[in-house]
Coordinates of N, CA and C in Angstrom, one line a residue:
M1 N -9.1 -0.1 3.6 CA -8.3 0.0 4.8 C -7.6 -1.3 5.0
A2 N -8.2 -2.4 4.7 CA -7.6 -3.7 4.8 C -6.3 -3.8 3.9
K3 N -6.3 -3.1 2.8 CA -5.2 -3.1 1.9 C -4.2 -2.0 2.1
A4 N -4.4 -1.2 3.1 CA -3.5 0.0 3.3 C -2.1 -0.5 3.5
Y5 N -1.1 0.3 2.9 CA 0.3 -0.1 3.1 C 1.0 0.8 4.1
T6 N 0.4 1.9 4.5 CA 1.0 2.8 5.4 C 0.1 3.1 6.6
Q7 N 0.6 3.5 7.7 CA -0.2 3.9 8.9 C -1.1 5.1 8.6
N8 N -0.5 6.1 7.9 CA -1.3 7.2 7.5 C -2.6 6.9 6.7
E9 N -2.3 6.0 5.7 CA -3.4 5.6 4.8 C -4.5 4.8 5.6
F10 N -4.0 3.9 6.5 CA -4.9 3.2 7.4 C -5.8 4.1 8.3
D11 N -5.1 5.0 8.9 CA -5.8 6.0 9.8 C -6.8 6.8 9.1
M12 N -6.5 7.3 7.9 CA -7.4 8.1 7.1 C -8.7 7.3 6.8
L13 N -8.5 6.0 6.4 CA -9.6 5.2 6.0 C -10.5 4.8 7.3
M14 N -9.8 4.6 8.4 CA -10.6 4.3 9.6 C -11.4 5.5 10.0
E15 N -10.9 6.7 9.9 CA -11.6 7.9 10.2 C -12.9 8.0 9.3
K16 N -12.8 7.6 8.0 CA -13.9 7.6 7.1 C -15.0 6.6 7.6
V17 N -14.5 5.5 8.0 CA -15.5 4.4 8.5 C -16.2 5.0 9.8
E18 N -15.4 5.6 10.7 CA -16.0 6.1 11.9 C -17.1 7.2 11.6
K19 N -16.8 8.0 10.6 CA -17.8 9.0 10.3 C -19.1 8.4 9.7
V20 N -19.0 7.3 9.0 CA -20.2 6.6 8.5 C -20.9 5.9 9.6
D21 N -20.2 5.1 10.4 CA -20.9 4.3 11.4 C -19.9 3.9 12.4
I22 N -19.9 4.5 13.6 CA -18.9 4.1 14.7 C -19.0 2.7 15.1
R23 N -20.2 2.0 14.9 CA -20.3 0.6 15.3 C -19.4 -0.3 14.4
V24 N -19.3 0.1 13.1 CA -18.5 -0.7 12.2 C -17.0 -0.6 12.7
K25 N -16.6 0.6 13.0 CA -15.2 0.8 13.5 C -15.0 0.0 14.7
N26 N -15.9 0.0 15.7 CA -15.8 -0.7 16.9 C -15.7 -2.2 16.7
Y27 N -16.5 -2.7 15.7 CA -16.5 -4.1 15.4 C -15.2 -4.5 14.9
L28 N -14.7 -3.7 13.9 CA -13.4 -4.1 13.3 C -12.2 -4.1 14.4
E29 N -12.3 -3.1 15.3 CA -11.3 -3.0 16.4 C -11.4 -4.3 17.3
E30 N -12.6 -4.7 17.6 CA -12.8 -5.8 18.5 C -12.3 -7.1 17.8
A31 N -12.5 -7.2 16.5 CA -12.1 -8.4 15.7 C -10.6 -8.6 15.8
G32 N -9.9 -7.5 15.9 CA -8.4 -7.5 15.9 C -7.8 -7.1 14.6
R33 N -7.1 -6.0 14.5 CA -6.5 -5.5 13.3 C -5.6 -6.6 12.6
D34 N -5.0 -7.4 13.4 CA -4.0 -8.4 12.8 C -4.7 -9.4 12.0
K35 N -6.1 -9.5 12.1 CA -6.8 -10.5 11.3 C -7.3 -10.0 10.0
W36 N -7.3 -8.7 9.8 CA -7.9 -8.2 8.6 C -7.1 -7.1 7.9
A37 N -6.2 -6.4 8.6 CA -5.5 -5.3 8.0 C -4.1 -5.7 7.6
R38 N -3.7 -5.4 6.4 CA -2.4 -5.8 5.9 C -1.2 -5.3 6.7
I39 N -1.3 -4.0 7.2 CA -0.1 -3.5 7.9 C 0.0 -4.0 9.3
Y40 N -1.0 -4.7 9.8 CA -0.9 -5.3 11.2 C -0.8 -6.8 11.1
A41 N -0.8 -7.4 9.9 CA -0.6 -8.8 9.8 C 0.7 -9.3 10.3
P42 N 0.7 -10.4 11.1 CA 1.9 -10.9 11.6 C 2.8 -11.5 10.6
V43 N 2.3 -11.9 9.4 CA 3.1 -12.4 8.3 C 2.8 -11.6 7.0
N44 N 3.7 -11.7 6.1 CA 3.4 -11.0 4.8 C 2.4 -11.9 4.1
R45 N 1.5 -11.2 3.5 CA 0.4 -11.9 2.7 C 0.7 -11.8 1.2
A46 N 1.9 -12.2 0.8 CA 2.3 -12.1 -0.6 C 1.4 -12.9 -1.5
W47 N 0.7 -13.9 -1.0 CA -0.2 -14.7 -1.8 C -1.4 -13.9 -2.4
T48 N -1.6 -12.7 -1.9 CA -2.7 -11.9 -2.4 C -2.3 -11.3 -3.7
M49 N -3.0 -11.7 -4.8 CA -2.6 -11.2 -6.1 C -3.9 -10.5 -6.7
T50 N -3.7 -9.4 -7.3 CA -4.7 -8.7 -8.0 C -4.3 -8.4 -9.4
S51 N -5.2 -8.2 -10.3 CA -4.8 -7.8 -11.7 C -5.8 -6.7 -12.1
N52 N -5.3 -5.7 -12.7 CA -6.2 -4.6 -13.0 C -5.6 -3.9 -14.3
I53 N -6.4 -4.0 -15.4 CA -5.9 -3.4 -16.6 C -5.7 -1.9 -16.5
A54 N -6.4 -1.3 -15.7 CA -6.2 0.2 -15.5 C -4.8 0.5 -14.9
E55 N -4.3 -0.4 -14.0 CA -3.0 -0.2 -13.5 C -1.9 -0.3 -14.7
S56 N -2.2 -1.2 -15.6 CA -1.3 -1.4 -16.7 C -1.3 -0.2 -17.6
I57 N -2.4 0.3 -17.8 CA -2.6 1.5 -18.7 C -1.9 2.7 -18.0
N58 N -2.2 2.9 -16.7 CA -1.7 4.0 -16.0 C -0.2 4.0 -15.9
S59 N 0.4 2.8 -15.9 CA 1.8 2.7 -15.8 C 2.6 3.3 -17.0
S60 N 1.9 3.4 -18.1 CA 2.5 4.0 -19.3 C 2.7 5.5 -19.1
F61 N 2.0 6.1 -18.2 CA 2.0 7.5 -18.0 C 2.9 8.0 -16.8
V62 N 3.7 7.1 -16.3 CA 4.6 7.3 -15.2 C 5.9 7.8 -15.6
E63 N 6.4 8.9 -14.9 CA 7.8 9.4 -15.2 C 8.8 8.8 -14.2
V64 N 9.8 8.3 -14.7 CA 10.9 7.6 -13.9 C 12.2 8.4 -14.1
I65 N 12.8 8.8 -13.0 CA 14.0 9.5 -13.0 C 15.1 8.7 -12.3
P66 N 16.0 8.1 -13.0 CA 17.0 7.3 -12.3 C 18.0 8.2 -11.5
S67 N 18.2 7.8 -10.3 CA 19.2 8.5 -9.4 C 20.5 7.7 -9.5
T68 N 20.4 6.4 -9.5 CA 21.6 5.5 -9.7 C 21.1 4.4 -10.5
E69 N 21.9 3.4 -10.6 CA 21.5 2.2 -11.4 C 20.3 1.5 -10.8
Y70 N 20.3 1.5 -9.5 CA 19.2 0.7 -8.8 C 18.1 1.6 -8.1
V71 N 18.4 2.9 -7.9 CA 17.5 3.8 -7.2 C 16.8 4.7 -8.2
H72 N 15.5 4.8 -8.1 CA 14.8 5.6 -9.1 C 13.7 6.4 -8.3
T73 N 13.5 7.6 -8.8 CA 12.3 8.4 -8.3 C 11.2 8.2 -9.4
V74 N 10.1 7.8 -8.9 CA 8.9 7.6 -9.8 C 7.9 8.6 -9.5
I75 N 7.4 9.3 -10.5 CA 6.3 10.3 -10.3 C 5.1 9.8 -11.0
D76 N 4.1 9.5 -10.3 CA 2.8 8.9 -10.8 C 1.6 9.7 -10.3
Q77 N 1.0 10.4 -11.2 CA -0.2 11.2 -10.9 C 0.0 12.1 -9.7
G78 N 1.1 12.8 -9.7 CA 1.4 13.7 -8.6 C 2.1 13.1 -7.4
W79 N 2.1 11.8 -7.3 CA 2.7 11.1 -6.2 C 4.2 10.8 -6.5
R80 N 5.1 10.9 -5.6 CA 6.5 10.6 -5.8 C 6.9 9.5 -4.9
F81 N 7.5 8.4 -5.6 CA 7.9 7.3 -4.9 C 9.4 7.0 -5.1
I82 N 10.2 6.6 -4.1 CA 11.6 6.2 -4.3 C 11.6 4.7 -4.3
V83 N 12.2 4.1 -5.4 CA 12.2 2.7 -5.6 C 13.7 2.3 -5.6
C84 N 14.0 1.2 -4.9 CA 15.4 0.6 -4.9 C 15.2 -0.8 -5.4
I85 N 15.6 -1.1 -6.6 CA 15.4 -2.4 -7.2 C 16.3 -3.4 -6.5
E86 N 17.5 -3.0 -6.1 CA 18.5 -3.9 -5.5 C 18.0 -4.4 -4.1
K87 N 17.4 -3.5 -3.3 CA 16.9 -3.8 -2.0 C 15.5 -4.3 -2.0
K88 N 14.8 -4.2 -3.2 CA 13.5 -4.7 -3.4 C 12.5 -3.9 -2.4
N89 N 12.6 -2.6 -2.5 CA 11.7 -1.8 -1.7 C 11.3 -0.5 -2.4
C90 N 10.2 0.0 -1.9 CA 9.6 1.3 -2.5 C 9.0 2.1 -1.3
S91 N 9.0 3.4 -1.4 CA 8.5 4.2 -0.4 C 7.0 4.0 -0.2
C92 N 6.3 3.4 -1.1 CA 4.9 3.1 -1.0 C 4.6 2.0 0.0
K93 N 5.7 1.2 0.3 CA 5.7 0.0 1.2 C 5.1 -1.3 0.5
E94 N 4.4 -1.1 -0.6 CA 3.8 -2.3 -1.2 C 4.8 -3.4 -1.7
F95 N 5.9 -3.0 -2.2 CA 6.9 -3.9 -2.7 C 7.4 -4.8 -1.5
Q96 N 7.7 -4.2 -0.4 CA 8.2 -4.9 0.8 C 7.1 -5.9 1.3
M97 N 5.9 -5.4 1.4 CA 4.8 -6.2 2.0 C 4.3 -7.4 1.1
E98 N 4.2 -7.1 -0.2 CA 3.7 -8.1 -1.1 C 4.8 -9.1 -1.6
E99 N 6.1 -8.6 -1.4 CA 7.2 -9.3 -1.9 C 7.2 -9.6 -3.4
I100 N 6.5 -8.7 -4.1 CA 6.6 -8.7 -5.6 C 6.6 -7.2 -5.9
P101 N 7.2 -6.9 -7.1 CA 7.3 -5.4 -7.4 C 5.9 -4.7 -7.5
C102 N 5.9 -3.6 -6.9 CA 4.7 -2.7 -7.0 C 4.6 -2.0 -8.4
P103 N 3.5 -1.4 -8.7 CA 3.4 -0.7 -10.0 C 4.6 0.3 -10.2
S104 N 5.0 1.0 -9.1 CA 6.1 1.9 -9.2 C 7.4 1.3 -9.6
A105 N 7.6 0.1 -9.1 CA 8.9 -0.7 -9.3 C 8.8 -1.2 -10.7

């Protein structure tokens, strides 16, 4: 949930935490979402970098459908993302928040 890029993803993960132990959810809420959740951070945390060989392997199985020179529809394991290289954004929100291309881009 700390790495969630969308409000829906964050809410879904918080519901899972609540089902496991409401005290954990309450603790996290009291700490302040802006201190630990990416979508509530007051600044972009582009310095957070991860590397995963599985992401590299999975990227070879992605279907890309160009709409224009800069806008592409990317279908990855049933998920559909719209990527605009010119504006440096993706519908997954990761590209905008990390300020580096997401796997879809």
